[in-house]
Amino acid sequence: MDVYLPANRSITATKVIVLIHGGGWNGGSKAEFDPYIYSLKKRVPDYAIFNINYRLVNSGNLFPTQEYDVKSAIDFISKKASQYGINKDKIVLLGFSSGAHLALLQGYKYNNPKIKAVIDFFGPTDMVDMYNNPMNPLVSIALQTIVGGTSTSNSAMYTQSSPINYVTGRAPPFIILHGAWMI
């Protein structure tokens, strides 16, 4: 993980933003966010920024390895809050695509640490529906590889991996940014 701490931080006031890269769970890295770090530091100068990696499926790590890696990173950040000089109760997650899916899972599935908000750039929310109604036939094949089965043969994992199943009235606020390419 790359850590960017503001100069005048405090454990009461300094908010945290955790960046989670995309790449279909089998590609990508935290380096995808490198071009945006400078801009983020300018726009939210009082935030500590943590840019994390997770193990990829193409390295033989089926889902939910990625979910657990993100959980471990967030737990680590929270436990080291006093050392970093940050407020562990003010953590915002920002993810792209599969990273947004992982951010949503963290925000809704886990209560500790409590996530303050989630920013979702086009992340999947319902893995069962994504498998059964793919926008492209390759999506179902990719999901079988990532999860280790179909939505029928491994239905529990598809359900447990769907952020939509964890949304409650106590869930953190979120914004989903989605769109389509225009030709």
Short mmCIF file of N, CA and C in Angstrom, two decimals:
data_model
loop_
_atom_site.label_atom_id
_atom_site.label_comp_id
_atom_site.label_asym_id
_atom_site.label_seq_id
_atom_site.Cartn_x
_atom_site.Cartn_y
_atom_site.Cartn_z
N MET A 1 0.84 -1.17 0.00
CA MET A 1 0.00 0.00 0.00
C MET A 1 0.88 1.23 0.00
N ASP A 2 0.45 2.24 -0.72
CA ASP A 2 1.12 3.54 -0.71
C ASP A 2 0.33 4.44 0.23
N VAL A 3 1.04 5.20 1.06
CA VAL A 3 0.42 6.04 2.07
C VAL A 3 0.83 7.49 1.84
N TYR A 4 -0.16 8.38 1.80
CA TYR A 4 0.06 9.81 1.62
C TYR A 4 -0.61 10.51 2.79
N LEU A 5 0.19 11.07 3.69
CA LEU A 5 -0.32 11.70 4.90
C LEU A 5 -0.17 13.22 4.82
N PRO A 6 -1.24 13.95 5.17
CA PRO A 6 -1.12 15.42 5.19
C PRO A 6 -0.21 15.87 6.32
N ALA A 7 0.41 17.00 6.16
CA ALA A 7 1.40 17.49 7.12
C ALA A 7 0.79 17.76 8.50
N ASN A 8 -0.32 18.42 8.55
CA ASN A 8 -0.91 18.84 9.82
C ASN A 8 -2.08 17.93 10.21
N ARG A 9 -1.81 16.67 10.34
CA ARG A 9 -2.88 15.71 10.61
C ARG A 9 -3.08 15.51 12.11
N SER A 10 -4.27 14.98 12.45
CA SER A 10 -4.56 14.67 13.85
C SER A 10 -5.52 13.49 13.90
N ILE A 11 -5.46 12.75 14.99
CA ILE A 11 -6.33 11.57 15.12
C ILE A 11 -7.79 11.94 15.30
N THR A 12 -8.09 13.18 15.55
CA THR A 12 -9.49 13.59 15.67
C THR A 12 -10.05 14.15 14.36
N ALA A 13 -9.22 14.83 13.59
CA ALA A 13 -9.73 15.54 12.41
C ALA A 13 -9.39 14.92 11.06
N THR A 14 -8.30 14.18 10.96
CA THR A 14 -7.84 13.73 9.64
C THR A 14 -8.66 12.56 9.13
N LYS A 15 -9.36 12.82 8.03
CA LYS A 15 -10.18 11.80 7.38
C LYS A 15 -9.30 10.95 6.47
N VAL A 16 -9.83 9.79 6.10
CA VAL A 16 -9.08 8.81 5.32
C VAL A 16 -9.85 8.47 4.05
N ILE A 17 -9.13 8.35 2.95
CA ILE A 17 -9.72 7.80 1.73
C ILE A 17 -8.84 6.63 1.30
N VAL A 18 -9.48 5.48 1.10
CA VAL A 18 -8.78 4.27 0.67
C VAL A 18 -9.15 4.01 -0.79
N LEU A 19 -8.15 3.93 -1.65
CA LEU A 19 -8.34 3.70 -3.08
C LEU A 19 -8.18 2.20 -3.37
N ILE A 20 -9.16 1.64 -4.10
CA ILE A 20 -9.14 0.21 -4.44
C ILE A 20 -9.27 0.07 -5.96
N HIS A 21 -8.21 -0.41 -6.58
CA HIS A 21 -8.14 -0.48 -8.04
C HIS A 21 -9.09 -1.52 -8.63
N GLY A 22 -9.36 -1.36 -9.92
CA GLY A 22 -10.15 -2.31 -10.67
C GLY A 22 -9.27 -3.29 -11.42
N GLY A 23 -9.88 -3.96 -12.40
CA GLY A 23 -9.13 -4.91 -13.21
C GLY A 23 -9.77 -6.28 -13.27
N GLY A 24 -11.06 -6.35 -12.98
CA GLY A 24 -11.78 -7.62 -13.11
C GLY A 24 -11.31 -8.68 -12.12
N TRP A 25 -10.77 -8.25 -10.99
CA TRP A 25 -10.27 -9.15 -9.94
C TRP A 25 -9.05 -9.96 -10.39
N ASN A 26 -8.71 -9.90 -11.68
CA ASN A 26 -7.58 -10.70 -12.16
C ASN A 26 -6.51 -9.85 -12.85
N GLY A 27 -6.60 -8.56 -12.73
CA GLY A 27 -5.61 -7.67 -13.32
C GLY A 27 -5.60 -6.35 -12.57
N GLY A 28 -4.77 -5.45 -13.03
CA GLY A 28 -4.70 -4.13 -12.43
C GLY A 28 -3.80 -4.08 -11.21
N SER A 29 -3.58 -2.86 -10.74
CA SER A 29 -2.79 -2.65 -9.53
C SER A 29 -3.06 -1.24 -9.02
N LYS A 30 -2.55 -0.97 -7.84
CA LYS A 30 -2.70 0.35 -7.25
C LYS A 30 -2.08 1.44 -8.13
N ALA A 31 -1.16 1.06 -9.00
CA ALA A 31 -0.52 2.03 -9.90
C ALA A 31 -1.53 2.73 -10.81
N GLU A 32 -2.71 2.13 -11.02
CA GLU A 32 -3.74 2.77 -11.84
C GLU A 32 -4.16 4.12 -11.27
N PHE A 33 -4.03 4.28 -9.94
CA PHE A 33 -4.42 5.53 -9.30
C PHE A 33 -3.29 6.56 -9.27
N ASP A 34 -2.09 6.18 -9.59
CA ASP A 34 -0.94 7.09 -9.51
C ASP A 34 -1.19 8.43 -10.21
N PRO A 35 -1.78 8.45 -11.41
CA PRO A 35 -1.99 9.74 -12.07
C PRO A 35 -2.98 10.67 -11.34
N TYR A 36 -3.76 10.13 -10.40
CA TYR A 36 -4.78 10.92 -9.72
C TYR A 36 -4.37 11.35 -8.31
N ILE A 37 -3.27 10.83 -7.80
CA ILE A 37 -2.87 11.13 -6.43
C ILE A 37 -2.63 12.63 -6.23
N TYR A 38 -1.89 13.24 -7.13
CA TYR A 38 -1.60 14.67 -7.00
C TYR A 38 -2.90 15.48 -6.96
N SER A 39 -3.82 15.16 -7.86
CA SER A 39 -5.10 15.87 -7.91
C SER A 39 -5.92 15.65 -6.63
N LEU A 40 -5.94 14.43 -6.14
CA LEU A 40 -6.66 14.15 -4.89
C LEU A 40 -6.05 14.94 -3.72
N LYS A 41 -4.73 14.96 -3.66
CA LYS A 41 -4.06 15.68 -2.57
C LYS A 41 -4.38 17.18 -2.62
N LYS A 42 -4.55 17.71 -3.83
CA LYS A 42 -4.91 19.13 -3.98
C LYS A 42 -6.37 19.37 -3.62
N ARG A 43 -7.23 18.46 -4.03
CA ARG A 43 -8.68 18.64 -3.82
C ARG A 43 -9.13 18.34 -2.39
N VAL A 44 -8.48 17.38 -1.76
CA VAL A 44 -8.81 17.03 -0.37
C VAL A 44 -7.51 17.02 0.45
N PRO A 45 -6.93 18.20 0.67
CA PRO A 45 -5.60 18.28 1.28
C PRO A 45 -5.54 17.80 2.73
N ASP A 46 -6.67 17.75 3.40
CA ASP A 46 -6.68 17.32 4.80
C ASP A 46 -6.93 15.82 4.95
N TYR A 47 -7.06 15.09 3.85
CA TYR A 47 -7.29 13.64 3.89
C TYR A 47 -5.98 12.88 3.82
N ALA A 48 -5.92 11.78 4.55
CA ALA A 48 -4.84 10.81 4.36
C ALA A 48 -5.31 9.88 3.25
N ILE A 49 -4.44 9.54 2.34
CA ILE A 49 -4.80 8.68 1.20
C ILE A 49 -4.01 7.39 1.30
N PHE A 50 -4.73 6.28 1.20
CA PHE A 50 -4.12 4.96 1.21
C PHE A 50 -4.50 4.29 -0.11
N ASN A 51 -3.52 3.90 -0.89
CA ASN A 51 -3.73 3.28 -2.19
C ASN A 51 -3.27 1.83 -2.07
N ILE A 52 -4.23 0.89 -2.11
CA ILE A 52 -3.92 -0.50 -1.76
C ILE A 52 -3.95 -1.44 -2.97
N ASN A 53 -3.28 -2.56 -2.81
CA ASN A 53 -3.33 -3.68 -3.74
C ASN A 53 -4.04 -4.84 -3.08
N TYR A 54 -4.41 -5.82 -3.87
CA TYR A 54 -4.94 -7.09 -3.37
C TYR A 54 -4.48 -8.19 -4.30
N ARG A 55 -4.47 -9.42 -3.79
CA ARG A 55 -4.04 -10.54 -4.64
C ARG A 55 -5.05 -10.76 -5.76
N LEU A 56 -4.52 -11.09 -6.93
CA LEU A 56 -5.34 -11.24 -8.12
C LEU A 56 -5.71 -12.70 -8.37
N VAL A 57 -6.86 -12.90 -9.00
CA VAL A 57 -7.33 -14.24 -9.33
C VAL A 57 -6.35 -14.95 -10.25
N ASN A 58 -5.77 -14.24 -11.20
CA ASN A 58 -4.87 -14.89 -12.17
C ASN A 58 -3.61 -15.43 -11.52
N SER A 59 -3.41 -15.15 -10.25
CA SER A 59 -2.30 -15.72 -9.50
C SER A 59 -2.73 -16.97 -8.73
N GLY A 60 -3.93 -17.47 -9.04
CA GLY A 60 -4.45 -18.68 -8.40
C GLY A 60 -5.25 -18.42 -7.14
N ASN A 61 -5.66 -17.18 -6.91
CA ASN A 61 -6.40 -16.82 -5.70
C ASN A 61 -7.86 -16.56 -6.03
N LEU A 62 -8.69 -17.59 -5.93
CA LEU A 62 -10.11 -17.42 -6.23
C LEU A 62 -10.76 -16.48 -5.22
N PHE A 63 -11.87 -15.92 -5.64
CA PHE A 63 -12.65 -15.08 -4.74
C PHE A 63 -13.15 -15.95 -3.60
N PRO A 64 -13.12 -15.54 -2.36
CA PRO A 64 -13.08 -14.19 -1.80
C PRO A 64 -11.71 -13.72 -1.31
N THR A 65 -10.62 -14.26 -1.82
CA THR A 65 -9.29 -13.81 -1.41
C THR A 65 -9.17 -12.29 -1.50
N GLN A 66 -9.67 -11.70 -2.58
CA GLN A 66 -9.57 -10.27 -2.79
C GLN A 66 -10.36 -9.51 -1.72
N GLU A 67 -11.53 -10.01 -1.40
CA GLU A 67 -12.34 -9.40 -0.34
C GLU A 67 -11.58 -9.40 0.99
N TYR A 68 -10.97 -10.52 1.33
CA TYR A 68 -10.24 -10.65 2.59
C TYR A 68 -9.00 -9.78 2.61
N ASP A 69 -8.33 -9.64 1.46
CA ASP A 69 -7.16 -8.76 1.38
C ASP A 69 -7.53 -7.30 1.66
N VAL A 70 -8.63 -6.86 1.08
CA VAL A 70 -9.09 -5.49 1.30
C VAL A 70 -9.49 -5.32 2.77
N LYS A 71 -10.17 -6.30 3.32
CA LYS A 71 -10.55 -6.25 4.74
C LYS A 71 -9.30 -6.15 5.62
N SER A 72 -8.28 -6.93 5.31
CA SER A 72 -7.03 -6.89 6.08
C SER A 72 -6.37 -5.52 5.99
N ALA A 73 -6.37 -4.93 4.82
CA ALA A 73 -5.76 -3.61 4.64
C ALA A 73 -6.51 -2.56 5.45
N ILE A 74 -7.82 -2.60 5.42
CA ILE A 74 -8.62 -1.63 6.16
C ILE A 74 -8.46 -1.84 7.66
N ASP A 75 -8.43 -3.08 8.09
CA ASP A 75 -8.19 -3.38 9.51
C ASP A 75 -6.82 -2.84 9.94
N PHE A 76 -5.81 -3.04 9.10
CA PHE A 76 -4.45 -2.56 9.39
C PHE A 76 -4.44 -1.04 9.54
N ILE A 77 -5.07 -0.35 8.60
CA ILE A 77 -5.14 1.12 8.64
C ILE A 77 -5.82 1.57 9.93
N SER A 78 -6.91 0.92 10.27
CA SER A 78 -7.65 1.27 11.48
C SER A 78 -6.82 1.03 12.74
N LYS A 79 -6.14 -0.10 12.80
CA LYS A 79 -5.33 -0.43 13.99
C LYS A 79 -4.13 0.49 14.14
N LYS A 80 -3.63 1.02 13.04
CA LYS A 80 -2.45 1.90 13.07
C LYS A 80 -2.86 3.39 13.02
N ALA A 81 -4.12 3.68 13.27
CA ALA A 81 -4.62 5.06 13.16
C ALA A 81 -3.83 6.04 14.01
N SER A 82 -3.53 5.67 15.24
CA SER A 82 -2.79 6.61 16.10
C SER A 82 -1.37 6.84 15.58
N GLN A 83 -0.75 5.79 15.04
CA GLN A 83 0.60 5.95 14.47
C GLN A 83 0.57 6.83 13.22
N TYR A 84 -0.47 6.67 12.40
CA TYR A 84 -0.59 7.48 11.19
C TYR A 84 -1.09 8.89 11.51
N GLY A 85 -1.72 9.07 12.68
CA GLY A 85 -2.30 10.37 13.02
C GLY A 85 -3.57 10.64 12.25
N ILE A 86 -4.43 9.61 12.15
CA ILE A 86 -5.67 9.71 11.37
C ILE A 86 -6.86 9.29 12.24
N ASN A 87 -8.06 9.66 11.79
CA ASN A 87 -9.27 9.29 12.50
C ASN A 87 -9.83 8.00 11.90
N LYS A 88 -9.77 6.90 12.66
CA LYS A 88 -10.22 5.60 12.17
C LYS A 88 -11.73 5.52 11.99
N ASP A 89 -12.45 6.52 12.48
CA ASP A 89 -13.90 6.54 12.34
C ASP A 89 -14.36 7.35 11.14
N LYS A 90 -13.41 7.82 10.35
CA LYS A 90 -13.74 8.64 9.17
C LYS A 90 -13.05 8.08 7.93
N ILE A 91 -13.33 6.81 7.64
CA ILE A 91 -12.73 6.14 6.49
C ILE A 91 -13.74 6.10 5.34
N VAL A 92 -13.32 6.60 4.19
CA VAL A 92 -14.11 6.57 2.96
C VAL A 92 -13.41 5.63 1.98
N LEU A 93 -14.17 4.78 1.31
CA LEU A 93 -13.62 3.86 0.32
C LEU A 93 -13.99 4.34 -1.07
N LEU A 94 -13.03 4.32 -1.98
CA LEU A 94 -13.26 4.69 -3.37
C LEU A 94 -12.69 3.58 -4.24
N GLY A 95 -13.56 2.99 -5.06
CA GLY A 95 -13.10 1.92 -5.94
C GLY A 95 -13.62 2.06 -7.35
N PHE A 96 -12.85 1.49 -8.29
CA PHE A 96 -13.23 1.42 -9.69
C PHE A 96 -13.55 -0.03 -10.03
N SER A 97 -14.68 -0.26 -10.68
CA SER A 97 -15.03 -1.57 -11.21
C SER A 97 -14.95 -2.66 -10.14
N SER A 98 -14.08 -3.64 -10.30
CA SER A 98 -13.97 -4.70 -9.28
C SER A 98 -13.54 -4.12 -7.94
N GLY A 99 -12.76 -3.05 -7.96
CA GLY A 99 -12.37 -2.37 -6.72
C GLY A 99 -13.56 -1.71 -6.05
N ALA A 100 -14.50 -1.21 -6.85
CA ALA A 100 -15.73 -0.64 -6.30
C ALA A 100 -16.59 -1.75 -5.68
N HIS A 101 -16.63 -2.90 -6.33
CA HIS A 101 -17.33 -4.06 -5.77
C HIS A 101 -16.75 -4.40 -4.40
N LEU A 102 -15.42 -4.43 -4.31
CA LEU A 102 -14.76 -4.75 -3.04
C LEU A 102 -15.01 -3.66 -2.00
N ALA A 103 -15.05 -2.40 -2.43
CA ALA A 103 -15.36 -1.30 -1.51
C ALA A 103 -16.78 -1.43 -0.96
N LEU A 104 -17.72 -1.75 -1.83
CA LEU A 104 -19.11 -1.93 -1.38
C LEU A 104 -19.22 -3.08 -0.39
N LEU A 105 -18.54 -4.18 -0.68
CA LEU A 105 -18.57 -5.32 0.25
C LEU A 105 -18.04 -4.90 1.62
N GLN A 106 -16.94 -4.17 1.65
CA GLN A 106 -16.37 -3.73 2.93
C GLN A 106 -17.33 -2.81 3.67
N GLY A 107 -17.93 -1.90 2.94
CA GLY A 107 -18.82 -0.93 3.56
C GLY A 107 -20.09 -1.54 4.13
N TYR A 108 -20.59 -2.58 3.49
CA TYR A 108 -21.89 -3.13 3.88
C TYR A 108 -21.82 -4.45 4.62
N LYS A 109 -20.84 -5.25 4.34
CA LYS A 109 -20.76 -6.59 4.93
C LYS A 109 -20.11 -6.57 6.31
N TYR A 110 -19.20 -5.65 6.53
CA TYR A 110 -18.43 -5.62 7.77
C TYR A 110 -18.76 -4.38 8.60
N ASN A 111 -18.90 -4.57 9.89
CA ASN A 111 -19.25 -3.46 10.78
C ASN A 111 -18.06 -2.84 11.48
N ASN A 112 -16.90 -3.49 11.39
CA ASN A 112 -15.74 -3.01 12.11
C ASN A 112 -14.50 -3.10 11.22
N PRO A 113 -13.84 -2.00 10.94
CA PRO A 113 -14.22 -0.66 11.34
C PRO A 113 -15.42 -0.15 10.53
N LYS A 114 -16.15 0.74 11.11
CA LYS A 114 -17.32 1.32 10.45
C LYS A 114 -16.85 2.25 9.34
N ILE A 115 -17.30 1.99 8.14
CA ILE A 115 -16.94 2.82 6.99
C ILE A 115 -17.88 4.02 6.94
N LYS A 116 -17.32 5.20 6.72
CA LYS A 116 -18.11 6.44 6.72
C LYS A 116 -18.90 6.62 5.41
N ALA A 117 -18.30 6.23 4.27
CA ALA A 117 -18.97 6.38 2.97
C ALA A 117 -18.24 5.54 1.93
N VAL A 118 -18.95 5.25 0.82
CA VAL A 118 -18.37 4.48 -0.29
C VAL A 118 -18.63 5.23 -1.59
N ILE A 119 -17.58 5.37 -2.38
CA ILE A 119 -17.69 5.95 -3.72
C ILE A 119 -17.44 4.82 -4.70
N ASP A 120 -18.45 4.51 -5.48
CA ASP A 120 -18.45 3.35 -6.37
C ASP A 120 -18.45 3.82 -7.82
N PHE A 121 -17.32 3.62 -8.51
CA PHE A 121 -17.25 3.89 -9.94
C PHE A 121 -17.52 2.58 -10.68
N PHE A 122 -18.75 2.40 -11.10
CA PHE A 122 -19.24 1.29 -11.92
C PHE A 122 -18.88 -0.09 -11.39
N GLY A 123 -19.08 -0.31 -10.11
CA GLY A 123 -18.80 -1.62 -9.51
C GLY A 123 -20.01 -2.54 -9.52
N PRO A 124 -19.79 -3.83 -9.71
CA PRO A 124 -20.89 -4.79 -9.66
C PRO A 124 -21.51 -4.86 -8.26
N THR A 125 -22.81 -4.98 -8.20
CA THR A 125 -23.51 -5.06 -6.92
C THR A 125 -24.22 -6.39 -6.71
N ASP A 126 -24.58 -7.06 -7.80
CA ASP A 126 -25.33 -8.32 -7.71
C ASP A 126 -24.65 -9.36 -8.60
N MET A 127 -23.82 -10.19 -8.01
CA MET A 127 -23.04 -11.16 -8.77
C MET A 127 -23.91 -12.23 -9.42
N VAL A 128 -25.00 -12.62 -8.77
CA VAL A 128 -25.91 -13.62 -9.33
C VAL A 128 -26.52 -13.08 -10.61
N ASP A 129 -27.03 -11.86 -10.55
CA ASP A 129 -27.64 -11.24 -11.73
C ASP A 129 -26.59 -11.00 -12.82
N MET A 130 -25.41 -10.61 -12.42
CA MET A 130 -24.33 -10.38 -13.39
C MET A 130 -24.00 -11.67 -14.16
N TYR A 131 -24.02 -12.79 -13.45
CA TYR A 131 -23.76 -14.08 -14.10
C TYR A 131 -24.94 -14.49 -14.99
N ASN A 132 -26.15 -14.38 -14.46
CA ASN A 132 -27.34 -14.87 -15.18
C ASN A 132 -27.78 -13.97 -16.32
N ASN A 133 -27.45 -12.69 -16.26
CA ASN A 133 -27.86 -11.72 -17.29
C ASN A 133 -26.68 -10.87 -17.74
N PRO A 134 -25.66 -11.51 -18.29
CA PRO A 134 -24.45 -10.76 -18.64
C PRO A 134 -24.68 -9.81 -19.81
N MET A 135 -23.99 -8.67 -19.76
CA MET A 135 -24.03 -7.73 -20.89
C MET A 135 -23.22 -8.27 -22.05
N ASN A 136 -22.32 -9.20 -21.77
CA ASN A 136 -21.46 -9.82 -22.76
C ASN A 136 -21.31 -11.28 -22.34
N PRO A 137 -21.38 -12.23 -23.27
CA PRO A 137 -21.28 -13.64 -22.90
C PRO A 137 -19.99 -14.02 -22.19
N LEU A 138 -18.94 -13.24 -22.38
CA LEU A 138 -17.67 -13.53 -21.72
C LEU A 138 -17.71 -13.25 -20.21
N VAL A 139 -18.68 -12.44 -19.77
CA VAL A 139 -18.78 -12.11 -18.36
C VAL A 139 -19.05 -13.37 -17.53
N SER A 140 -19.96 -14.20 -17.98
CA SER A 140 -20.27 -15.44 -17.24
C SER A 140 -19.06 -16.36 -17.17
N ILE A 141 -18.32 -16.45 -18.25
CA ILE A 141 -17.11 -17.29 -18.26
C ILE A 141 -16.08 -16.72 -17.28
N ALA A 142 -15.90 -15.40 -17.29
CA ALA A 142 -14.95 -14.76 -16.39
C ALA A 142 -15.36 -14.98 -14.93
N LEU A 143 -16.64 -14.84 -14.63
CA LEU A 143 -17.10 -15.04 -13.25
C LEU A 143 -16.89 -16.48 -12.79
N GLN A 144 -17.08 -17.45 -13.68
CA GLN A 144 -16.82 -18.85 -13.31
C GLN A 144 -15.36 -19.02 -12.90
N THR A 145 -14.47 -18.36 -13.62
CA THR A 145 -13.04 -18.45 -13.30
C THR A 145 -12.72 -17.75 -11.98
N ILE A 146 -13.34 -16.64 -11.74
CA ILE A 146 -13.07 -15.82 -10.55
C ILE A 146 -13.63 -16.47 -9.29
N VAL A 147 -14.85 -16.99 -9.39
CA VAL A 147 -15.54 -17.54 -8.21
C VAL A 147 -15.32 -19.04 -8.07
N GLY A 148 -14.97 -19.71 -9.15
CA GLY A 148 -14.74 -21.15 -9.08
C GLY A 148 -16.01 -21.96 -9.30
N GLY A 149 -16.91 -21.44 -10.12
CA GLY A 149 -18.13 -22.18 -10.44
C GLY A 149 -19.18 -21.25 -11.01
N THR A 150 -20.32 -21.82 -11.28
CA THR A 150 -21.45 -21.05 -11.82
C THR A 150 -22.29 -20.49 -10.68
N SER A 151 -23.28 -19.68 -11.02
CA SER A 151 -24.17 -19.14 -9.99
C SER A 151 -25.04 -20.23 -9.38
N THR A 152 -25.11 -21.38 -10.04
CA THR A 152 -25.86 -22.53 -9.48
C THR A 152 -24.94 -23.45 -8.70
N SER A 153 -23.80 -23.78 -9.26
CA SER A 153 -22.90 -24.73 -8.59
C SER A 153 -22.20 -24.12 -7.37
N ASN A 154 -22.09 -22.79 -7.32
CA ASN A 154 -21.46 -22.12 -6.19
C ASN A 154 -22.34 -20.94 -5.75
N SER A 155 -23.62 -21.21 -5.60
CA SER A 155 -24.59 -20.14 -5.33
C SER A 155 -24.29 -19.38 -4.04
N ALA A 156 -23.81 -20.09 -3.01
CA ALA A 156 -23.52 -19.41 -1.74
C ALA A 156 -22.45 -18.34 -1.94
N MET A 157 -21.41 -18.64 -2.70
CA MET A 157 -20.33 -17.65 -2.90
C MET A 157 -20.84 -16.46 -3.71
N TYR A 158 -21.67 -16.70 -4.73
CA TYR A 158 -22.22 -15.59 -5.50
C TYR A 158 -23.08 -14.69 -4.62
N THR A 159 -23.87 -15.30 -3.76
CA THR A 159 -24.74 -14.53 -2.85
C THR A 159 -23.90 -13.77 -1.84
N GLN A 160 -22.92 -14.43 -1.23
CA GLN A 160 -22.06 -13.79 -0.22
C GLN A 160 -21.18 -12.70 -0.83
N SER A 161 -20.98 -12.75 -2.13
CA SER A 161 -20.12 -11.78 -2.81
C SER A 161 -20.90 -10.64 -3.45
N SER A 162 -22.19 -10.57 -3.16
CA SER A 162 -23.04 -9.54 -3.75
C SER A 162 -23.34 -8.45 -2.72
N PRO A 163 -22.75 -7.27 -2.89
CA PRO A 163 -22.98 -6.19 -1.92
C PRO A 163 -24.46 -5.88 -1.71
N ILE A 164 -25.27 -6.06 -2.74
CA ILE A 164 -26.69 -5.75 -2.63
C ILE A 164 -27.36 -6.52 -1.49
N ASN A 165 -26.83 -7.67 -1.14
CA ASN A 165 -27.42 -8.48 -0.07
C ASN A 165 -27.10 -7.97 1.32
N TYR A 166 -26.27 -6.95 1.43
CA TYR A 166 -25.86 -6.43 2.73
C TYR A 166 -26.31 -5.00 2.99
N VAL A 167 -27.08 -4.43 2.08
CA VAL A 167 -27.55 -3.05 2.25
C VAL A 167 -28.68 -3.04 3.29
N THR A 168 -28.48 -2.21 4.31
CA THR A 168 -29.50 -2.02 5.34
C THR A 168 -29.62 -0.52 5.62
N GLY A 169 -30.53 -0.18 6.49
CA GLY A 169 -30.70 1.21 6.87
C GLY A 169 -29.51 1.76 7.63
N ARG A 170 -28.65 0.91 8.14
CA ARG A 170 -27.45 1.34 8.87
C ARG A 170 -26.21 1.34 7.98
N ALA A 171 -26.36 1.02 6.72
CA ALA A 171 -25.23 1.00 5.79
C ALA A 171 -24.71 2.42 5.59
N PRO A 172 -23.42 2.55 5.30
CA PRO A 172 -22.88 3.90 5.08
C PRO A 172 -23.46 4.50 3.80
N PRO A 173 -23.51 5.82 3.72
CA PRO A 173 -23.96 6.44 2.48
C PRO A 173 -23.00 6.08 1.34
N PHE A 174 -23.53 6.08 0.14
CA PHE A 174 -22.72 5.74 -1.01
C PHE A 174 -23.20 6.51 -2.23
N ILE A 175 -22.32 6.61 -3.19
CA ILE A 175 -22.68 7.16 -4.49
C ILE A 175 -22.17 6.18 -5.53
N ILE A 176 -23.02 5.86 -6.48
CA ILE A 176 -22.64 4.99 -7.58
C ILE A 176 -22.56 5.84 -8.84
N LEU A 177 -21.40 5.84 -9.46
CA LEU A 177 -21.19 6.58 -10.70
C LEU A 177 -21.07 5.56 -11.82
N HIS A 178 -21.98 5.67 -12.78
CA HIS A 178 -22.04 4.66 -13.85
C HIS A 178 -22.37 5.38 -15.15
N GLY A 179 -22.00 4.80 -16.23
CA GLY A 179 -22.30 5.40 -17.51
C GLY A 179 -22.03 4.45 -18.65
N ALA A 180 -22.20 4.94 -19.84
CA ALA A 180 -21.95 4.13 -21.03
C ALA A 180 -21.18 4.97 -22.05
N TRP A 181 -20.42 4.28 -22.86
CA TRP A 181 -19.69 4.95 -23.93
C TRP A 181 -20.65 5.34 -25.03
N MET A 182 -20.49 6.51 -25.55
CA MET A 182 -21.30 6.98 -26.68
C MET A 182 -20.47 6.86 -27.95
N ILE A 183 -21.07 6.32 -28.97
CA ILE A 183 -20.37 6.19 -30.25
C ILE A 183 -20.95 7.17 -31.25
#
